[in-house]
Structures are given as structure tokens and as C-alpha cells.
XYZ file of C-alpha atoms in Angstrom:
562
model
C -55.773 22.877 -10.946
C -52.283 23.139 -9.468
C -50.583 22.133 -12.697
C -51.553 25.454 -14.261
C -49.421 27.381 -11.754
C -46.198 25.529 -12.546
C -43.490 27.915 -13.769
C -40.363 25.738 -13.677
C -39.872 23.615 -16.791
C -37.224 21.269 -18.179
C -36.700 21.209 -21.949
C -39.965 23.190 -22.323
C -41.856 20.461 -20.444
C -43.315 20.601 -16.912
C -41.042 18.990 -14.316
C -42.168 15.536 -13.238
C -42.535 14.566 -9.583
C -41.758 11.259 -7.833
C -42.561 10.464 -4.210
C -40.366 8.059 -2.226
C -41.774 6.551 0.994
C -39.338 4.477 3.107
C -41.281 2.126 5.365
C -40.504 -0.356 8.117
C -43.423 -2.128 9.804
C -45.885 0.678 8.943
C -48.952 -1.361 7.885
C -51.274 0.891 9.904
C -50.391 4.164 8.154
C -48.629 3.517 4.848
C -51.863 3.138 2.816
C -53.097 6.529 4.015
C -49.855 8.264 3.033
C -49.910 6.621 -0.413
C -53.557 7.523 -0.976
C -53.019 11.192 -0.152
C -50.053 11.425 -2.496
C -51.811 9.540 -5.305
C -54.703 12.003 -5.157
C -52.485 14.855 -6.352
C -52.617 15.173 -10.148
C -48.979 16.146 -10.751
C -47.428 13.239 -8.845
C -46.045 10.971 -11.559
C -45.124 7.977 -9.424
C -45.194 6.789 -5.837
C -42.481 4.346 -4.719
C -42.687 2.613 -1.345
C -39.480 0.915 -0.212
C -40.349 -1.775 2.325
C -37.144 -1.960 4.394
C -37.448 -5.565 5.574
C -40.850 -5.233 7.296
C -42.267 -8.211 9.154
C -45.902 -7.094 8.800
C -48.133 -6.388 5.781
C -46.633 -3.018 4.856
C -45.911 -4.109 1.265
C -49.399 -5.497 0.741
C -51.233 -2.381 1.941
C -48.891 -0.036 0.018
C -49.423 -1.950 -3.205
C -53.189 -2.054 -2.716
C -53.142 1.732 -2.264
C -51.530 2.078 -5.702
C -47.802 2.425 -4.946
C -44.903 0.749 -6.700
C -43.312 -1.421 -3.975
C -39.648 -2.389 -3.699
C -38.773 -4.824 -0.931
C -35.512 -5.140 1.043
C -34.921 -8.683 2.297
C -33.620 -7.274 5.593
C -33.761 -3.961 7.410
C -30.957 -1.774 6.045
C -31.868 1.650 7.436
C -33.854 4.685 6.359
C -31.093 6.124 4.210
C -30.602 2.839 2.352
C -34.353 2.718 1.637
C -34.276 6.306 0.354
C -31.320 5.469 -1.906
C -33.149 2.430 -3.312
C -36.249 4.489 -3.993
C -34.246 7.284 -5.584
C -32.457 4.855 -7.932
C -35.781 3.349 -8.964
C -37.584 6.618 -9.639
C -37.547 8.992 -12.604
C -39.020 12.324 -11.501
C -37.175 15.632 -11.935
C -38.290 16.450 -8.405
C -38.082 13.789 -5.709
C -40.220 14.036 -2.588
C -39.410 12.013 0.530
C -42.167 11.302 3.052
C -42.249 9.133 6.175
C -44.691 6.230 6.127
C -45.959 6.774 9.691
C -47.775 10.099 9.093
C -51.258 9.589 10.511
C -52.912 12.819 9.357
C -51.090 13.766 6.144
C -53.106 16.020 3.829
C -52.896 17.117 0.188
C -52.123 20.701 1.171
C -49.143 19.590 3.241
C -47.690 17.719 0.264
C -48.328 20.699 -2.012
C -46.498 22.976 0.451
C -43.466 20.705 0.134
C -43.473 20.439 -3.666
C -44.768 23.805 -4.939
C -41.718 25.974 -3.982
C -39.535 23.832 -6.237
C -42.111 23.664 -9.036
C -42.449 27.456 -8.922
C -38.682 28.023 -9.002
C -38.470 29.367 -5.455
C -36.159 26.631 -4.136
C -33.942 23.731 -5.097
C -34.573 21.920 -1.821
C -37.489 22.222 0.610
C -37.382 21.278 4.288
C -40.444 21.087 6.485
C -41.224 22.248 9.959
C -44.367 21.340 11.849
C -45.918 21.201 15.267
C -45.270 17.941 17.082
C -44.864 16.616 20.597
C -41.291 15.358 20.425
C -38.004 16.806 19.179
C -35.390 15.642 21.636
C -32.697 14.632 19.133
C -33.115 17.910 17.271
C -32.907 20.145 20.328
C -30.276 18.266 22.331
C -28.020 16.937 19.566
C -28.484 18.309 16.068
C -28.944 22.011 16.768
C -25.948 22.379 19.159
C -23.647 20.636 16.681
C -24.948 22.620 13.711
C -24.553 25.863 15.644
C -20.932 24.947 16.356
C -19.884 23.655 12.927
C -22.438 25.246 10.563
C -23.627 28.441 12.289
C -25.145 29.751 9.054
C -27.823 27.006 9.125
C -30.748 28.143 11.260
C -33.615 25.773 10.447
C -36.218 25.138 13.110
C -36.345 21.411 12.370
C -33.229 20.332 10.398
C -33.986 16.622 10.937
C -37.466 16.582 9.430
C -37.993 13.518 7.287
C -40.402 15.293 4.912
C -38.510 17.131 2.187
C -38.098 17.448 -1.551
C -35.190 18.209 -3.879
C -34.283 18.397 -7.525
C -32.874 15.168 -8.931
C -30.017 17.132 -10.521
C -28.854 18.096 -7.022
C -29.374 14.677 -5.428
C -27.301 13.043 -8.174
C -24.276 15.045 -7.002
C -24.271 14.138 -3.310
C -23.765 11.100 -1.116
C -26.944 9.829 0.495
C -26.337 8.284 3.893
C -27.592 4.750 4.632
C -29.134 5.593 8.006
C -30.983 8.339 9.877
C -28.242 10.795 8.985
C -29.650 11.051 5.462
C -31.934 14.021 6.240
C -29.381 16.317 7.819
C -26.745 15.202 5.300
C -28.891 16.492 2.420
C -29.408 19.829 4.191
C -25.669 20.280 4.822
C -24.692 19.319 1.279
C -27.265 21.695 -0.161
C -26.012 24.560 1.990
C -22.348 24.025 1.093
C -23.148 23.635 -2.626
C -25.102 26.902 -2.657
C -28.529 25.414 -3.337
C -31.640 27.442 -2.520
C -33.059 25.730 0.558
C -36.478 26.747 1.890
C -38.050 25.607 5.147
C -41.840 25.428 4.819
C -44.397 25.120 7.588
C -46.856 22.269 6.980
C -48.785 22.584 10.228
C -49.419 19.682 12.575
C -48.033 16.207 11.877
C -48.612 13.155 14.058
C -45.711 10.684 14.099
C -45.430 7.370 15.886
C -43.276 8.317 18.865
C -39.921 6.585 19.112
C -38.574 4.909 22.221
C -35.519 6.226 24.029
C -33.457 3.329 22.629
C -34.550 4.192 19.084
C -33.763 7.871 19.660
C -30.285 6.893 20.862
C -29.646 5.205 17.500
C -30.999 8.223 15.615
C -28.867 10.630 17.640
C -25.712 8.580 17.068
C -26.236 8.501 13.301
C -27.075 12.211 13.153
C -23.948 13.116 15.134
C -21.783 10.959 12.860
C -23.197 12.585 9.738
C -22.729 16.142 11.016
C -19.151 15.446 12.145
C -18.353 13.688 8.859
C -19.666 16.636 6.855
C -17.824 19.083 9.121
C -14.607 17.167 8.434
C -15.251 16.883 4.699
C -16.062 20.581 4.343
C -13.138 21.847 6.415
C -15.146 23.039 9.398
C -13.062 20.975 11.851
C -9.789 21.931 10.199
C -10.427 25.564 10.970
C -10.556 24.894 14.717
C -8.181 21.924 14.989
C -4.831 23.439 15.987
C -3.153 20.158 16.888
C -4.259 18.529 13.636
C -2.849 21.483 11.704
C 0.445 21.232 13.585
C 0.667 17.502 12.875
C 0.055 18.038 9.156
C 2.684 20.770 9.012
C 5.172 18.621 10.933
C 4.708 15.782 8.440
C 5.107 18.304 5.615
C 8.401 19.481 7.098
C 9.771 15.965 7.549
C 8.663 15.013 4.044
C 10.325 18.079 2.522
C 13.547 17.314 4.401
C 13.506 13.726 3.136
C 12.727 14.812 -0.413
C 15.522 17.383 -0.380
C 18.125 14.903 0.865
C 16.946 12.278 -1.625
C 17.154 14.841 -4.441
C 20.739 15.740 -3.597
C 22.002 12.185 -3.962
C 19.654 10.375 -6.315
C 17.791 12.787 -8.659
C 20.164 14.095 -11.311
C 17.954 16.773 -12.886
C 17.505 18.525 -9.498
C 20.502 20.725 -8.750
C 22.417 20.421 -5.486
C 21.342 23.864 -4.301
C 17.652 23.254 -5.019
C 17.757 19.955 -3.102
C 19.654 21.632 -0.235
C 17.129 24.471 -0.075
C 14.205 22.029 0.062
C 15.903 20.076 2.839
C 16.656 23.193 4.912
C 13.109 24.532 4.555
C 11.754 21.142 5.599
C 13.996 21.006 8.677
C 12.951 24.519 9.753
C 9.239 23.691 9.381
C 9.697 20.376 11.229
C 11.527 21.987 14.165
C 9.018 24.840 14.454
C 5.952 22.621 14.545
C 7.425 19.864 16.690
C 7.908 22.477 19.408
C 4.232 23.444 19.118
C 3.137 19.794 19.188
C 5.253 19.040 22.258
C 3.730 21.989 24.103
C 0.165 20.875 23.356
C 0.871 17.195 24.045
C 2.840 17.750 27.251
C -0.208 17.032 29.416
C -0.192 13.434 28.121
C 2.864 12.725 30.268
C 2.202 15.199 33.052
C -0.734 13.175 34.398
C -0.111 10.459 36.956
C -3.235 8.433 36.167
C -3.938 6.482 33.020
C -0.433 6.872 31.636
C -0.609 3.681 29.551
C -3.929 4.704 28.019
C -2.623 8.221 27.356
C 0.532 6.835 25.819
C -1.514 4.696 23.425
C -3.568 7.735 22.462
C -0.413 9.774 21.949
C 1.200 7.114 19.746
C -1.943 6.674 17.692
C -2.296 10.420 17.172
C 1.356 11.011 16.302
C 2.168 7.764 14.457
C 2.415 9.556 11.058
C 5.057 11.881 12.521
C 6.935 8.981 14.091
C 7.004 7.066 10.801
C 8.090 10.143 8.809
C 10.846 10.844 11.334
C 12.037 7.235 11.155
C 12.232 7.442 7.349
C 14.304 10.623 7.574
C 16.512 9.108 10.287
C 17.083 5.939 8.239
C 18.051 8.023 5.210
C 20.457 10.206 7.180
C 21.993 7.151 8.898
C 22.572 5.508 5.532
C 24.247 8.613 4.163
C 26.431 9.053 7.247
C 27.555 5.460 6.825
C 28.816 6.387 3.351
C 31.116 9.208 4.515
C 34.801 8.902 3.550
C 37.664 11.136 4.715
C 40.711 11.229 2.483
C 43.317 13.914 1.910
C 41.303 16.559 3.692
C 38.284 15.780 1.513
C 34.923 14.573 2.807
C 33.066 12.366 0.335
C 29.605 10.861 0.723
C 29.037 7.973 -1.689
C 25.724 6.168 -1.060
C 25.444 2.870 -2.922
C 22.176 1.009 -3.097
C 21.692 -2.591 -2.004
C 20.551 -5.237 -4.464
C 17.318 -7.188 -4.065
C 17.861 -10.682 -5.499
C 14.625 -12.452 -6.425
C 16.260 -15.600 -7.781
C 19.812 -16.589 -8.547
C 19.944 -20.370 -8.842
C 20.492 -21.950 -12.261
C 18.166 -24.741 -11.190
C 15.376 -22.101 -10.865
C 14.982 -22.458 -7.093
C 13.332 -19.188 -6.098
C 15.135 -17.174 -3.415
C 14.780 -13.672 -2.019
C 17.897 -11.963 -0.744
C 19.185 -8.426 -0.172
C 22.897 -7.971 -0.836
C 25.580 -5.313 -0.741
C 26.948 -2.792 -1.102
C 30.518 -3.853 -0.234
C 33.323 -1.602 0.972
C 36.841 -2.454 -0.202
C 39.686 -2.421 2.324
C 43.258 -3.645 2.531
C 44.013 -7.179 3.631
C 45.142 -7.772 7.180
C 48.832 -8.116 7.944
C 50.260 -11.495 6.872
C 47.137 -12.258 4.831
C 48.668 -11.754 1.403
C 47.154 -14.903 -0.096
C 43.558 -14.668 1.055
C 40.531 -12.490 0.415
C 37.972 -11.910 3.145
C 34.564 -11.672 1.519
C 30.958 -11.362 2.876
C 28.619 -14.323 2.510
C 26.296 -12.353 0.205
C 29.177 -11.554 -2.149
C 30.126 -15.243 -2.301
C 26.533 -16.093 -3.206
C 26.632 -13.583 -6.058
C 29.896 -15.091 -7.340
C 28.452 -18.590 -6.738
C 31.496 -19.602 -4.677
C 32.082 -20.775 -1.089
C 34.586 -20.173 1.691
C 37.704 -22.211 1.020
C 37.416 -21.814 -2.760
C 40.223 -20.019 -4.595
C 40.312 -17.149 -7.088
C 43.324 -16.482 -9.336
C 44.078 -12.815 -9.984
C 47.012 -12.053 -12.280
C 48.080 -15.704 -11.857
C 48.190 -15.366 -8.073
C 46.017 -17.694 -5.979
C 43.814 -16.182 -3.256
C 41.768 -18.322 -0.874
C 38.329 -16.978 0.078
C 37.936 -16.472 3.813
C 35.211 -15.255 6.206
C 34.908 -11.606 7.176
C 35.957 -10.283 10.554
C 33.338 -9.534 13.243
C 31.407 -6.293 12.563
C 32.733 -6.212 8.990
C 29.773 -7.953 7.362
C 29.930 -5.814 4.209
C 33.710 -5.343 3.989
C 35.933 -7.053 1.412
C 39.593 -7.237 2.484
C 41.793 -7.722 -0.569
C 45.642 -7.840 -0.688
C 47.407 -4.892 -2.334
C 48.596 -6.889 -5.351
C 45.050 -7.995 -6.148
C 43.695 -4.483 -5.563
C 46.150 -3.113 -8.094
C 45.273 -5.778 -10.668
C 41.564 -5.099 -10.224
C 41.937 -1.297 -10.311
C 40.504 -0.873 -6.825
C 41.459 1.321 -3.887
C 40.692 1.064 -0.181
C 37.376 2.830 0.508
C 35.843 2.003 -2.868
C 32.270 0.795 -2.657
C 31.007 -1.947 -4.959
C 27.306 -2.600 -5.442
C 26.235 -6.216 -5.625
C 25.101 -5.688 -9.186
C 28.637 -4.616 -10.171
C 30.455 -7.393 -8.321
C 30.648 -9.876 -11.183
C 31.947 -7.118 -13.463
C 34.857 -6.649 -11.045
C 35.664 -10.378 -11.114
C 34.814 -10.939 -14.775
C 36.938 -13.587 -16.536
C 38.807 -14.538 -13.346
C 39.633 -18.219 -12.927
C 38.362 -19.886 -9.733
C 38.605 -23.340 -8.206
C 35.525 -24.321 -6.244
C 34.887 -27.420 -4.130
C 31.849 -29.427 -5.148
C 29.495 -30.747 -2.529
C 29.509 -34.546 -2.304
C 27.301 -37.042 -0.537
C 28.335 -39.429 2.211
C 29.372 -42.162 -0.219
C 32.526 -40.260 -1.163
C 33.934 -39.107 2.180
C 37.474 -40.091 1.182
C 37.393 -38.113 -2.067
C 37.129 -34.334 -2.638
C 36.227 -32.887 -6.030
C 37.149 -29.395 -7.198
C 36.061 -27.708 -10.364
C 37.790 -25.051 -12.421
C 35.441 -22.268 -13.514
C 35.615 -18.892 -15.206
C 33.478 -16.139 -13.651
C 31.487 -14.250 -16.294
C 29.098 -11.317 -16.114
C 26.467 -12.449 -18.606
C 24.107 -15.383 -18.795
C 24.760 -17.944 -21.530
C 23.522 -21.381 -22.469
C 25.259 -24.086 -20.434
C 24.790 -27.635 -19.195
C 24.264 -29.510 -15.989
C 26.784 -32.291 -15.192
C 26.314 -35.244 -12.858
C 29.211 -37.142 -11.241
C 28.726 -40.802 -10.323
C 30.973 -42.934 -8.085
C 30.496 -46.622 -8.845
C 27.110 -45.782 -10.447
C 25.945 -43.724 -7.423
C 25.318 -40.006 -7.907
C 27.713 -38.137 -5.600
C 27.763 -34.557 -6.919
C 26.380 -32.165 -9.544
C 27.468 -28.905 -11.109
C 26.723 -26.632 -14.050
C 28.574 -24.396 -16.469
C 29.075 -23.122 -20.001
C 30.855 -25.541 -22.339
C 32.675 -24.299 -25.425
C 34.277 -26.327 -28.173
C 37.738 -27.446 -27.066
C 39.766 -29.643 -24.745
C 39.114 -30.008 -21.023
C 41.607 -31.566 -18.562
C 40.743 -33.953 -15.735
C 43.180 -34.195 -12.792
C 43.784 -36.684 -9.997
C 45.563 -35.232 -6.950
C 46.579 -32.172 -9.037
C 48.191 -34.428 -11.692
C 46.668 -34.408 -15.164
C 44.896 -37.708 -15.740
C 43.354 -37.212 -19.172
C 42.137 -34.573 -21.586
C 38.755 -34.817 -23.269
C 37.405 -32.907 -26.217
C 33.963 -31.440 -25.752
C 31.462 -29.769 -28.017
C 27.673 -29.572 -27.903
C 27.424 -32.546 -30.272
C 29.262 -35.128 -28.135
C 27.776 -34.416 -24.718
C 25.443 -37.389 -24.919
C 28.224 -39.837 -24.041
C 29.632 -40.301 -20.516
C 33.320 -40.019 -19.584
C 34.992 -42.193 -16.952
C 37.829 -41.722 -14.454
C 39.356 -44.785 -12.765
C 40.942 -44.234 -9.360
C 42.106 -47.531 -7.873
C 39.030 -49.667 -7.469
C 36.705 -46.697 -7.915
C 35.146 -45.613 -11.194
C 33.920 -42.049 -11.646
C 31.499 -41.353 -14.467
C 30.814 -37.853 -15.836
C 27.451 -37.332 -17.504
C 26.182 -34.140 -19.140
C 22.558 -33.415 -18.435
C 19.936 -30.861 -19.389
C 20.738 -27.416 -20.859
C 20.313 -24.353 -18.635
C 21.265 -20.677 -18.440
C 24.287 -19.775 -16.297
C 27.072 -17.225 -15.919
C 29.665 -19.799 -14.795
C 31.974 -21.232 -17.481
C 33.858 -24.534 -17.155
C 37.615 -23.941 -17.448
C 39.182 -25.529 -20.550
C 42.724 -26.913 -20.676
C 44.313 -23.563 -21.441
C 42.527 -21.868 -18.489
C 42.825 -24.419 -15.675
C 41.566 -27.718 -14.295
C 38.144 -28.801 -15.492
C 37.818 -31.386 -12.666
C 40.301 -32.411 -9.983
C 39.681 -35.578 -7.918
C 41.632 -35.446 -4.668
C 42.098 -38.517 -2.447
């Protein structure tokens, strides 16, 4: 009895054996294979995976005594093997094809016994057969090139066995690459692999079309494993140069970024990283250009070659663009003053929302460079559109700095991020030409300044303009929405913080009336009579804002101008 010769044990118990038989339309032979396997006393279970057969494969396998698992559609040999493996329990798993016409007990024993006796972790078979075209013309040349240490006579044989402990650690392919994939994984992982001769085996011969599919899947598996196990890297000079070029560009970018933005990295460490990166990048770009020169030296297929070149070198192009963008940004922050060169990069601000009515917006703003006002522009401030949006003002509005009125004006061409401010205002604000203000710091610079802003009105009030006095603040507080009605028609709206106190209403810059406001009396409307027109001021819903309505001591709450 064979069981008596078993030497290998697990937890002091003989190792159990499962047999997996992937089958696709094999009704003529599957019962024979199952019967031979079932006749061996140490086979614990036989699992046939019917991979979407359209004949009676499942029926005959089950009648022969196998456990049958059925795929609804054909998924490939490897997928069937994986299904069988997941649904088996044996310590040793044997894989047999279902189309073996003359399989014998001794052939199965030759596959299993070396593992049971501790001679191998994996067994591969070789046998006499009529065909072996994929093996000789595809598999062996590739294996010789990428895995020269593997010298099996028939590396693609579908009859093999392996310990479950090993199979649990590897990836089983879903197609015909499963056989050679197991052999390659076993070799790389240092498993004991033994090729055993099982004599003559008769297979159902495959057509040339079927062999083409097998060859394609075998080639893919071998190349994938060669890539995964570093066999291609060792011979791929261009790939190595590309990786080193990207490394150099990345180091240069990291070094420059460290100098300006990472405080715990010293200047000299960041500089050293950047210099090393530049040297590596220059060295390997020269090598890449030499190898890739033939792409442009050919006169035929230039467009196709260019596409190949761009696809191959796109990581380098992107890395170079990142480095170029960073250097361009830093060069744009260079200032020369008094023989001193200063580089002061200031980040832009990403605004996700900024409207007190909760209208979502996305905007990128700043930074802004401060400069002197133009000649004869002592009463105006030129300010970028993004800065106005942050201050919640518009062109034509006015800001008072140290009691001096400055009208907000558009920037000059090509000065989109420049703020031109008169000298008197610069002094009051503590600014100097060349200073850079981030968008996030802008409201701090204008904090508590009084501004007069024009309110937008609808077409029913073309002959009347309305301005509002507001105090710019740098923190959000609870405020209120106000609605302005002309003869019971809504013509404008605004919002702001209201504090207890008096607020003055003007008509044509002349004080018309003063009202006393506090959060308790905002439920009543206030009216302004201008000729035959009646303006009504209503306070609406609470909201959060950083704009404060100017009280009587600060300026004009509302000014109606005919």
C-alpha cells in the first residue's frame, strides 16, 4: 500500500491530497481521469471545475465520483484551477488535464509521491507526445533569455502538483499562463521543483488558432514574471536611464522646495539635494538623448515615432515641467534693492466660497505685489479684480485711509497682480514698494478701514444711486441682510454687521435722518421720502459676514443720490 511509504507529515499526521481537474467540453475523457484518480487510496478528494462546458462534462464527472463546480461561462484554465484550489482542502494539490485518454495510476503516483516523500515542494511532468510547438518555439526561448537557470524539458505541462502552503503565497493566472507562472514563482521563491517522467500521454491536439491563444498567454506570463522579478530591469538600459532621470528631477524639485518652504531642513541641505539632483538629471538626459536620437533621425513614420517617444518619456516631461514651473515661480519673486537680491515666494489662495449668501464659488487669488501709484494718481488705488473680490468691493468704490479718500481703479495692462497705492496711503498702512501680500493677509492690511461702496440696483431705479458705508473687518461675525424697496418694489440688497448705536441716512450727501439700531428693533422697517418716491429699509435674515455697517461716528450708513 502506498500510504505506508509516506514520510512527509503535517502535525504528526499524513499529508492529505486533493486533485483539481479543470474541464471544458471534455465529456469523452473526464470520467476516465476521475476514475483513475479515485482508485488511489490516498487521494482525499477530486474536484472537477466545469469551465462553462456546453456538453455533458459535469454529468459524467459527477457520475464518476468527483465533486463538480460549474462556471456559468468559460473563464479560462487558470480561473478554473483557482476555483478548484479555493474549494479544496488537501495539503498537496494535484492538477490534471481532463483530456488525458490513457492516464494510469502509476502516472499519478509519479506526480504525487516526490512531494509525499519530502523530495520536492513542486513536481512538474514530462512525457512523450506528438505536439509541443508552443513549448519549443515560444516558452523555451523566452525562459532561456529571462530565466536561464530553468532547464525543464516541458515547462508548460499541465500535470503538476504542489504544496498548498506554497500555492497560497503566489498569484495564479486566469489563463493558460498558470502552468509556467507556478514554475517561475517556485524557482524564484527557492522551492524544490522536480520534473518527473510519466511516460506517454495522449492529449486532444489543439488547433493552430487555439495554440495562438496559448502562446500569447504564456508569453504574457513569462514577460510579466520577468518584469516583476527584475529580469528585464537588468537588461533595460533605457528604462534605467529614464528612472534615474526622474530621480534627478525629483531631487532637484525637492531640494528647491525644501529651501523655501520646509523650515526644519537647513538651507545647505536643501541646496545640496538640489545640486545632486541637477547633476543626475543632466548626466542621464545626455544618455537618454543619445539612445533616443534615432527616433528623429528616421525619415519614415516620424509621427508614429514621435508618439512612441512622448509615451515613453512622458514621466520625464512631466517632472521637468514641475521643476520648470517651480523655478519660474521663484524667479518671479526676485527683488533687487540696495545691492541685495531677495527671493520671496508667496503662495496663492484657493477660495472655495466667499459669498455671505452661501453661493459656492471656486477662485484662485493672489499674491499681490505692492507698487507706487502712477504720477498724478494721488487719490486712487489700482487694485486687481481678485483683491476687490476678497475685500467685497467694486471698481469705483472708495476707501478712506487716514481720513483720505481713495477711489478704486482697474490695474494697468500686464499688471494683473499689482496694487498701485499712493505714498501717503503706503505710509499709513506700513507698506513699501515691492512688498508682497498674500490674499489671505489682504483683509488684515485693510482691517477697520472705512469704505463707501455702490449698491447694485434694478432697472426701476435708474435715476437713483445708492451707496453704503461699511467697515472692512478681518473676522466673521453675526450680521443681517437688508432689503431696499422703492415704492414697494425691491431694488437692492446688502448685508453687514449691526451693532447697538445710531446710523445716519443721507440724501445727496446731506444727512436726512439718524436711526437707532439694535438687534431687538430690526423687525420694523424704516422709510426715506425723496420727492414722490418712498424708500423702505427692511432687515432680513441673520448671516455671517466680515463687513460691518458704518454707524454715525464712522460714516454714512446709506446715501441716496439723485
